[in-house]
Short mmCIF file of C-alpha atoms in Angstrom, two decimals:
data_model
loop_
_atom_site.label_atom_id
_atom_site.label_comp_id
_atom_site.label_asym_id
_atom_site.label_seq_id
_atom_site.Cartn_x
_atom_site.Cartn_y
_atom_site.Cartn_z
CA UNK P 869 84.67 -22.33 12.73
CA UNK P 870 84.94 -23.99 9.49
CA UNK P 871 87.03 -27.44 10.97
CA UNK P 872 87.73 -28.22 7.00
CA UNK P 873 89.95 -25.57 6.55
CA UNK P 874 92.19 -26.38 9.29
CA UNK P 875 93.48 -30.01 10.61
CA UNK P 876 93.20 -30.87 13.65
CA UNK P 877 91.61 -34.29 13.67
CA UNK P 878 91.18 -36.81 11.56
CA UNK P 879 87.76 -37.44 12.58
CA UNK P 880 86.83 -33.86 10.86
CA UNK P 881 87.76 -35.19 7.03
CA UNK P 882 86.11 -37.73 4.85
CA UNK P 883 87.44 -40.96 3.50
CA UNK P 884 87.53 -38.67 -0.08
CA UNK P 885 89.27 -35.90 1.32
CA UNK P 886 91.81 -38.17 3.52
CA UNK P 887 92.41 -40.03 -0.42
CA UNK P 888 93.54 -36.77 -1.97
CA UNK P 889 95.47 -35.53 0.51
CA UNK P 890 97.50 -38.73 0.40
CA UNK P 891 97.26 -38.94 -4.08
CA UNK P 892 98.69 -35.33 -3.25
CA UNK P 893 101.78 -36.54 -1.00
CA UNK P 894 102.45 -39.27 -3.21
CA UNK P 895 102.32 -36.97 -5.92
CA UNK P 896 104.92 -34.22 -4.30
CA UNK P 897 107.27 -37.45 -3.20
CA UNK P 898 107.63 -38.30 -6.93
CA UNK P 899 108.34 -34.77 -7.62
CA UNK P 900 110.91 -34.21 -4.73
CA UNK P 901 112.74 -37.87 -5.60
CA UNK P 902 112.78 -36.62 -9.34
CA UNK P 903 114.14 -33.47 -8.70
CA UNK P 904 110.93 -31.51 -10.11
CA UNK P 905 110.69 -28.14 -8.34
CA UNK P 906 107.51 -27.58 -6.42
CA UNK P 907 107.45 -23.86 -5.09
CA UNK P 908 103.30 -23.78 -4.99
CA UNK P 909 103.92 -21.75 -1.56
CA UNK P 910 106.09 -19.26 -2.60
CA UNK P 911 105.51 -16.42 -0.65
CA UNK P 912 103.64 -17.69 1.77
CA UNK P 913 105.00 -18.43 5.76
CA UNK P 914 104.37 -20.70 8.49
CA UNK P 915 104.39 -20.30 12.10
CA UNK P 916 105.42 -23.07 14.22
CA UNK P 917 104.32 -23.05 17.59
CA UNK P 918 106.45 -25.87 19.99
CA UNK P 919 105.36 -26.53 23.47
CA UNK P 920 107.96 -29.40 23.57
CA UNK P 921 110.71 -30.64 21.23
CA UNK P 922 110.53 -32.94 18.39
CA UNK P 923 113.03 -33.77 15.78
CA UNK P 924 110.49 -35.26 12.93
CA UNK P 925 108.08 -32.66 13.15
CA UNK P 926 110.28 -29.38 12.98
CA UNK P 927 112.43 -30.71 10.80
CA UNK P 928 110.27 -32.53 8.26
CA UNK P 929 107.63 -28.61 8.42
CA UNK P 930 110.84 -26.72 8.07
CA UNK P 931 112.13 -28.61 5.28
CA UNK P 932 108.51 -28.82 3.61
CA UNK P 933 108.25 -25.45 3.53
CA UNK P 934 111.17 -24.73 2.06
CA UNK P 935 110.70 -27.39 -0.90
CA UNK P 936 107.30 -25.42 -1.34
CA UNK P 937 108.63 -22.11 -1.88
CA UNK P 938 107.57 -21.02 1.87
CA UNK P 939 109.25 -20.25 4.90
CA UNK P 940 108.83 -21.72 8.41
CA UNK P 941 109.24 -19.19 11.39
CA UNK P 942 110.13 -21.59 14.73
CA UNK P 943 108.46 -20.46 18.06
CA UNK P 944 109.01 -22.04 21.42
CA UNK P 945 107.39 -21.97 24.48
CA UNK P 946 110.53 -18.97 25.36
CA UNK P 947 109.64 -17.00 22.21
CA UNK P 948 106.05 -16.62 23.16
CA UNK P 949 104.11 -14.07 25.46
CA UNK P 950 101.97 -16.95 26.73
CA UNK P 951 104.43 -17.87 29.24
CA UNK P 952 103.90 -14.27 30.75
CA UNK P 953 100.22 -14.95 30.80
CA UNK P 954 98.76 -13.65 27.04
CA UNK P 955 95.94 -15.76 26.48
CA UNK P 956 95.81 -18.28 23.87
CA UNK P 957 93.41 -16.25 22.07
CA UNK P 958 94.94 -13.02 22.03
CA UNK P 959 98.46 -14.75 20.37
CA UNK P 960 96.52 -16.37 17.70
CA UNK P 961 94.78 -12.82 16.55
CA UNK P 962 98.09 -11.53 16.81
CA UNK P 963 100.25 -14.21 15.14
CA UNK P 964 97.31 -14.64 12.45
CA UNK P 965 97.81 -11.09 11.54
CA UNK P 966 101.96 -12.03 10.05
CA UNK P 967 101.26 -15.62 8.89
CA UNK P 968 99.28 -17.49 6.22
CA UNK P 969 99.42 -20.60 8.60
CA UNK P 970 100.55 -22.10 12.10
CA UNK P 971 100.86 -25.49 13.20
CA UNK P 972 100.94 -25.84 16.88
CA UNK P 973 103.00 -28.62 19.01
CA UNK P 974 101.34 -29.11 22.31
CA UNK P 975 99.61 -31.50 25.05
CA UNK P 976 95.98 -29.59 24.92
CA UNK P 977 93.53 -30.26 22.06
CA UNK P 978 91.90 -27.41 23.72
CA UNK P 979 94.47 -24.93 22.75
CA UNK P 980 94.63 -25.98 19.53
CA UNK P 981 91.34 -25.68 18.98
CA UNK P 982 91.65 -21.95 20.73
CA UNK P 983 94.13 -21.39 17.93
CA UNK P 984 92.14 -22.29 15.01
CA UNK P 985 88.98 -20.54 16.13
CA UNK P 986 90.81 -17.22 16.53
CA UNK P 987 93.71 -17.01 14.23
CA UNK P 988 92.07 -16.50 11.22
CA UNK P 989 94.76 -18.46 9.37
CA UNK P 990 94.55 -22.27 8.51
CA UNK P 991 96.07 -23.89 11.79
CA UNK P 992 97.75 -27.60 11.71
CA UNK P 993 97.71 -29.77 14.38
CA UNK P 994 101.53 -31.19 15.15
CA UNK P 995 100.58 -33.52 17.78
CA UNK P 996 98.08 -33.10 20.95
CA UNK P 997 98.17 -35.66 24.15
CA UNK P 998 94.12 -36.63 21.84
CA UNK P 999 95.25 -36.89 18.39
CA UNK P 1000 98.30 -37.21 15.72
CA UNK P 1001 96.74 -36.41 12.75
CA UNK P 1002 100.37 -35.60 10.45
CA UNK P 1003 101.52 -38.82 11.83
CA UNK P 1004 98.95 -41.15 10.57
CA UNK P 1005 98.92 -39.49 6.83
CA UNK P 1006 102.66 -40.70 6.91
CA UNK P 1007 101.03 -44.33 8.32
CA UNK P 1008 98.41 -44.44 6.00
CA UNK P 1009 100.89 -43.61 3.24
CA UNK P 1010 103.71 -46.40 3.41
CA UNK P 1011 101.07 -48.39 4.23
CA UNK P 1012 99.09 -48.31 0.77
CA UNK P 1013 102.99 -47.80 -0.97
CA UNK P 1014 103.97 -51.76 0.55
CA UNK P 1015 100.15 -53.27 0.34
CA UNK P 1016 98.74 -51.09 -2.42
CA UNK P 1017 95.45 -50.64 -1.45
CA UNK P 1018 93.10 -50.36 1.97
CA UNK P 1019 90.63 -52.63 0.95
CA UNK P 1020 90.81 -56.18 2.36
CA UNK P 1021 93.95 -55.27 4.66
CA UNK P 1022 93.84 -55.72 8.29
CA UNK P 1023 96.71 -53.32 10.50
CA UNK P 1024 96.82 -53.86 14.15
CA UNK P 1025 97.90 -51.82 16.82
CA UNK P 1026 99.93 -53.18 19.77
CA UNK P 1027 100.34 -51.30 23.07
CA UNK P 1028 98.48 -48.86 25.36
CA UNK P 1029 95.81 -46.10 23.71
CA UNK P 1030 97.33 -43.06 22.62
CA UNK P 1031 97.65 -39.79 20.56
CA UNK P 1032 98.89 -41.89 17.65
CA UNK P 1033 96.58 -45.31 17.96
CA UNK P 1034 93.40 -42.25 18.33
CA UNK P 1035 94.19 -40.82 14.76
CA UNK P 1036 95.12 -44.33 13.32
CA UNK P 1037 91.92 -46.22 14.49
CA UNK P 1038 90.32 -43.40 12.86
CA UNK P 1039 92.38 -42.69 9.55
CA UNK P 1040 92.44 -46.20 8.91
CA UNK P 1041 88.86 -47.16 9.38
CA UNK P 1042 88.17 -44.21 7.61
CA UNK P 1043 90.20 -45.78 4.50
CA UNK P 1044 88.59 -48.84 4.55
CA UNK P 1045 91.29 -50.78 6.27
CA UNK P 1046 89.90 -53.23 9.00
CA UNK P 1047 91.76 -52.12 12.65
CA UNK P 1048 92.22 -54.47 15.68
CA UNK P 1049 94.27 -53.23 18.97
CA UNK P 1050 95.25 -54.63 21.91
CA UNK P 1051 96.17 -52.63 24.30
CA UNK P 1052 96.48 -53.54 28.75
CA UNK P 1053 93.78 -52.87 30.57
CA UNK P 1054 93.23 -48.93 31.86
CA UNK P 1055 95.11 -48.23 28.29
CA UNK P 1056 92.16 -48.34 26.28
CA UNK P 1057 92.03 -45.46 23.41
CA UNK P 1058 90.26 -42.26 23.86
CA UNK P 1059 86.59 -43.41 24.49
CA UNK P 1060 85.67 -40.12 21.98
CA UNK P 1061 87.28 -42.38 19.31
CA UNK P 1062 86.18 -45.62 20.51
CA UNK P 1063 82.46 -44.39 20.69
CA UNK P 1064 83.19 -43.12 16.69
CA UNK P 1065 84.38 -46.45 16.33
CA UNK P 1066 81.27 -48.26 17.13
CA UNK P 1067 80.00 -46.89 14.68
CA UNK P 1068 82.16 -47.84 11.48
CA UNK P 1069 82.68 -51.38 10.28
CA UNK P 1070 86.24 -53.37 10.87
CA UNK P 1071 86.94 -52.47 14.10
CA UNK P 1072 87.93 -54.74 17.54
CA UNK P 1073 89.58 -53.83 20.88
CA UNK P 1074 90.67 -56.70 23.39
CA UNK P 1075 93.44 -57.28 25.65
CA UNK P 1076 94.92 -60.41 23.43
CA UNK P 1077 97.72 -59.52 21.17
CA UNK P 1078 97.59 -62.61 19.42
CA UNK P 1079 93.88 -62.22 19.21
CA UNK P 1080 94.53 -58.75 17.48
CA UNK P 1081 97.52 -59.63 15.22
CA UNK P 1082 95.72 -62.71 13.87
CA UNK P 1083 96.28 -62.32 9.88
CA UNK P 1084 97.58 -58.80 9.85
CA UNK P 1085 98.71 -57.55 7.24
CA UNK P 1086 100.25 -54.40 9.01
CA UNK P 1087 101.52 -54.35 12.67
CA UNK P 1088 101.98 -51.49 14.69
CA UNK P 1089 104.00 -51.20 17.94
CA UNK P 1090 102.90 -48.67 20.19
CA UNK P 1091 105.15 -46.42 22.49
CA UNK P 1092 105.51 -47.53 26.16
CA UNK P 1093 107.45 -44.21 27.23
CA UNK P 1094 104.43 -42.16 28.05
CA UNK P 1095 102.96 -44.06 29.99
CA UNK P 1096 106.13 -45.53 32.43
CA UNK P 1097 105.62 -42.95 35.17
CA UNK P 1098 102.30 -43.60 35.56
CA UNK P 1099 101.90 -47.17 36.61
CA UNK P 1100 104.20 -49.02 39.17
CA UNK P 1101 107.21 -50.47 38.42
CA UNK P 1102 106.21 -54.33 39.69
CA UNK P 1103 102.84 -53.27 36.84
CA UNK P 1104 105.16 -52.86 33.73
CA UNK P 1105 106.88 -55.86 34.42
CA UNK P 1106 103.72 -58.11 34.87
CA UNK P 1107 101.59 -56.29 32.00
CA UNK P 1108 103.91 -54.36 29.76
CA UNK P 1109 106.23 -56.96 27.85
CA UNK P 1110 103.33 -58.76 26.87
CA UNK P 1111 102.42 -56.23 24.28
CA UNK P 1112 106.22 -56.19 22.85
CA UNK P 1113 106.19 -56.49 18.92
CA UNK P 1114 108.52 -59.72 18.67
CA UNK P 1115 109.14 -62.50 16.19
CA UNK P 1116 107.18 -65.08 18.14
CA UNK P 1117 104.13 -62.44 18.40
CA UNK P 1118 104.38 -61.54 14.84
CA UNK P 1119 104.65 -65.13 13.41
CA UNK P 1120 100.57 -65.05 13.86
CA UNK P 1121 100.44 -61.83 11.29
CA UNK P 1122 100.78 -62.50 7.64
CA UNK P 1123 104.14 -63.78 6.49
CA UNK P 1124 104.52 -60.28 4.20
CA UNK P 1125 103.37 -58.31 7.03
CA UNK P 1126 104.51 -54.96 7.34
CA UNK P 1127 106.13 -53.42 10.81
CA UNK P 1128 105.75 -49.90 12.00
CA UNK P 1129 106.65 -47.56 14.79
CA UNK P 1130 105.96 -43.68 15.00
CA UNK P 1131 110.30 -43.15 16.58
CA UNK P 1132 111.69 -42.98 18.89
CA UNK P 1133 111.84 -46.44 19.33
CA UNK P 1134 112.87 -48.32 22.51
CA UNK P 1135 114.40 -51.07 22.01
CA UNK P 1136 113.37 -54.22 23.77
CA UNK P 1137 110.93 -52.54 25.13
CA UNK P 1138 107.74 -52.10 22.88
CA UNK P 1139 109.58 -53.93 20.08
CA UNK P 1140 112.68 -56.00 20.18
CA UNK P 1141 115.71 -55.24 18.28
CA UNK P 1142 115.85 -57.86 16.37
CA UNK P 1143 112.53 -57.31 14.90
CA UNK P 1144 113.34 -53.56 14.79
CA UNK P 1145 116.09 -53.65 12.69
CA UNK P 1146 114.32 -56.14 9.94
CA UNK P 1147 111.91 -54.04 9.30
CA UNK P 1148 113.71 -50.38 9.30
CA UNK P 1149 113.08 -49.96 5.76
CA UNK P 1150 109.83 -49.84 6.39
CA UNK P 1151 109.89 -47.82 9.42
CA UNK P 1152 112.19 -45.28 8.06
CA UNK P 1153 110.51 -45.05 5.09
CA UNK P 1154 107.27 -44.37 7.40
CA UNK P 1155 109.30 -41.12 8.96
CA UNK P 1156 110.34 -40.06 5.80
CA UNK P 1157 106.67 -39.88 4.75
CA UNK P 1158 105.97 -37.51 7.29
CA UNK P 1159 107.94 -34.90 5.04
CA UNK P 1160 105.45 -35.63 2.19
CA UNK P 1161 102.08 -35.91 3.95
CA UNK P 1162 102.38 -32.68 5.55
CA UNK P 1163 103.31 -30.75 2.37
CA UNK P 1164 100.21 -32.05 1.42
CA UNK P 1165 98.72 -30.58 4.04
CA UNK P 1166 99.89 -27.40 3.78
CA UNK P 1167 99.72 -27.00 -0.26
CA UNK P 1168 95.64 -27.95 0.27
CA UNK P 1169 95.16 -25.36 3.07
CA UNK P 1170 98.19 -22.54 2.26
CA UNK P 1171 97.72 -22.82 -1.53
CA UNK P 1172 93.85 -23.43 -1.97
CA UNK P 1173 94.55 -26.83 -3.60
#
């Protein structure tokens, strides 16, 4: 399987590769805001496969599509044979055979990797319980639009290891960005990425938030949610609110640090509200981003850019 013409991971593209793609999306997100007609994918359709719901995801591949010329075809969990027992496999030969592409929404890596290996079509990764890959292009982008470069910038991610904090340690480092996180103990990051990680310069892990967040220049708050019904109650109070993004925490990041949050975001829970609401510019304009990354993404794989 030739990993380069889907994504699924981060850790399968280059820093060079990782630049265009995001040179692309900024590129499309000048044309879209200037009302300069893109239809590269005309023609062309998009299958997308949803084990569970999301709002930004359907709605920012639906709309891409559309501003490309393409259409989107949504398939649930209900509109599927798998449910009945067809094997991964068997759907993707089938599916590949009506679409130029398919990005799949669902806990396994494994089936997504199932997916790319038999459809025959260039297969997107939406979001896996391992990696986030369509998330982090929208990170690394309104990242580089406030700070303007990689180079010299520190982000820092606060919270317990997960899909998202995988593909940033990776995008970022891949960038040239140095990465810190702090995360609670047993919350550590995928130890696939954290062994990759040893191996690229920039990077720390420790339990200290203000350790982590020391002269950021970016911070990132990490979702709690997942991870609530795992641990005991009397173990989120004791560990949890001392990885909260607040205004005492972030007073040891830069003064023009940035804030961001991959939404839904609890409030006064992994960030406050306070601290929420002054930076929503920058966090909305992070979700918005997620619109123009992935056209990028598709107009490199669906259009042969």
């Amino acid at each position: 399987m030739n990993r380069q013409r889907h994504f699924l991971t981060l850790l399968d593209h280059t820093e060079e590769e990782l630049q265009e793609l995001l040179n692309m999306a900024d590129q499309l997100k000048y044309e879209q805001k200037n009302g300069i007609a893109h239809p590269h994918l005309k023609g062309k359709t998009l299958g997308l496969i949803f084990g569970e719901l999301s709002t930004r995801t359907r709605v920012s591949f639906e709309v891409g599509m559309y501003q490309l010329g393409g259409m989107a075809l949504f398939l649930s969990a209900r509109d599927l044979q798998m449910d009945r027992g067809e094997p991964m496999q068997d759907t993707a030969r089938v599916l590949g055979g009506y679409l130029d592409g398919m990005m799949i929404r669902t806990q396994e890596q494994s089936a997504v990797e199932v997916l790319a290996e038999f459809a025959g079509v260039p297969v997107i990764n939406g979001m896996t319980a391992f990696a986030h890959p369509c998330q982090v292009l929208a990170d690394l982008m309104i990242i580089r639009e406030y700070k303007r470069t990689f180079k010299g910038k520190k982000l820092c991610f606060i919270g317990p290891g997960s899909n998202v904090a995988d593909s940033l340690i990776v995008g970022a480092l891949k960038v040239g960005m140095e990465v810190a996180v702090a995360c609670p103990d047993g919350f550590e990051p995928d130890e696939r990425v954290l062994t990759w990680a040893e191996t690229a310069d920039g990077f720390s892990l420790t339990n200290d938030p203000l350790t982590a967040i020391s002269g950021a220049d970016a911070v990132y708050a990490g979702q709690w949610d997942a991870f609530f019904q795992k641990i005991p109650a009397e173990t989120r109070k004791k560990v949890f609110p001392n990885y909260q993004v607040n205004g005492i925490l972030l007073r040891n990041a830069k003064p023009d640090a940035i804030v961001l949050h991959s939404l839904p975001a609890r409030r006064g829970e992994e960030i406050t509200a306070e601290v929420f609401e002054e930076h929503a510019g920058e966090i909305f304009a992070q979700a918005e981003n997620r619109l123009h990354g992935q056209k990028a993404v598709l107009l490199k794989l669906l259009g042969g850019q």
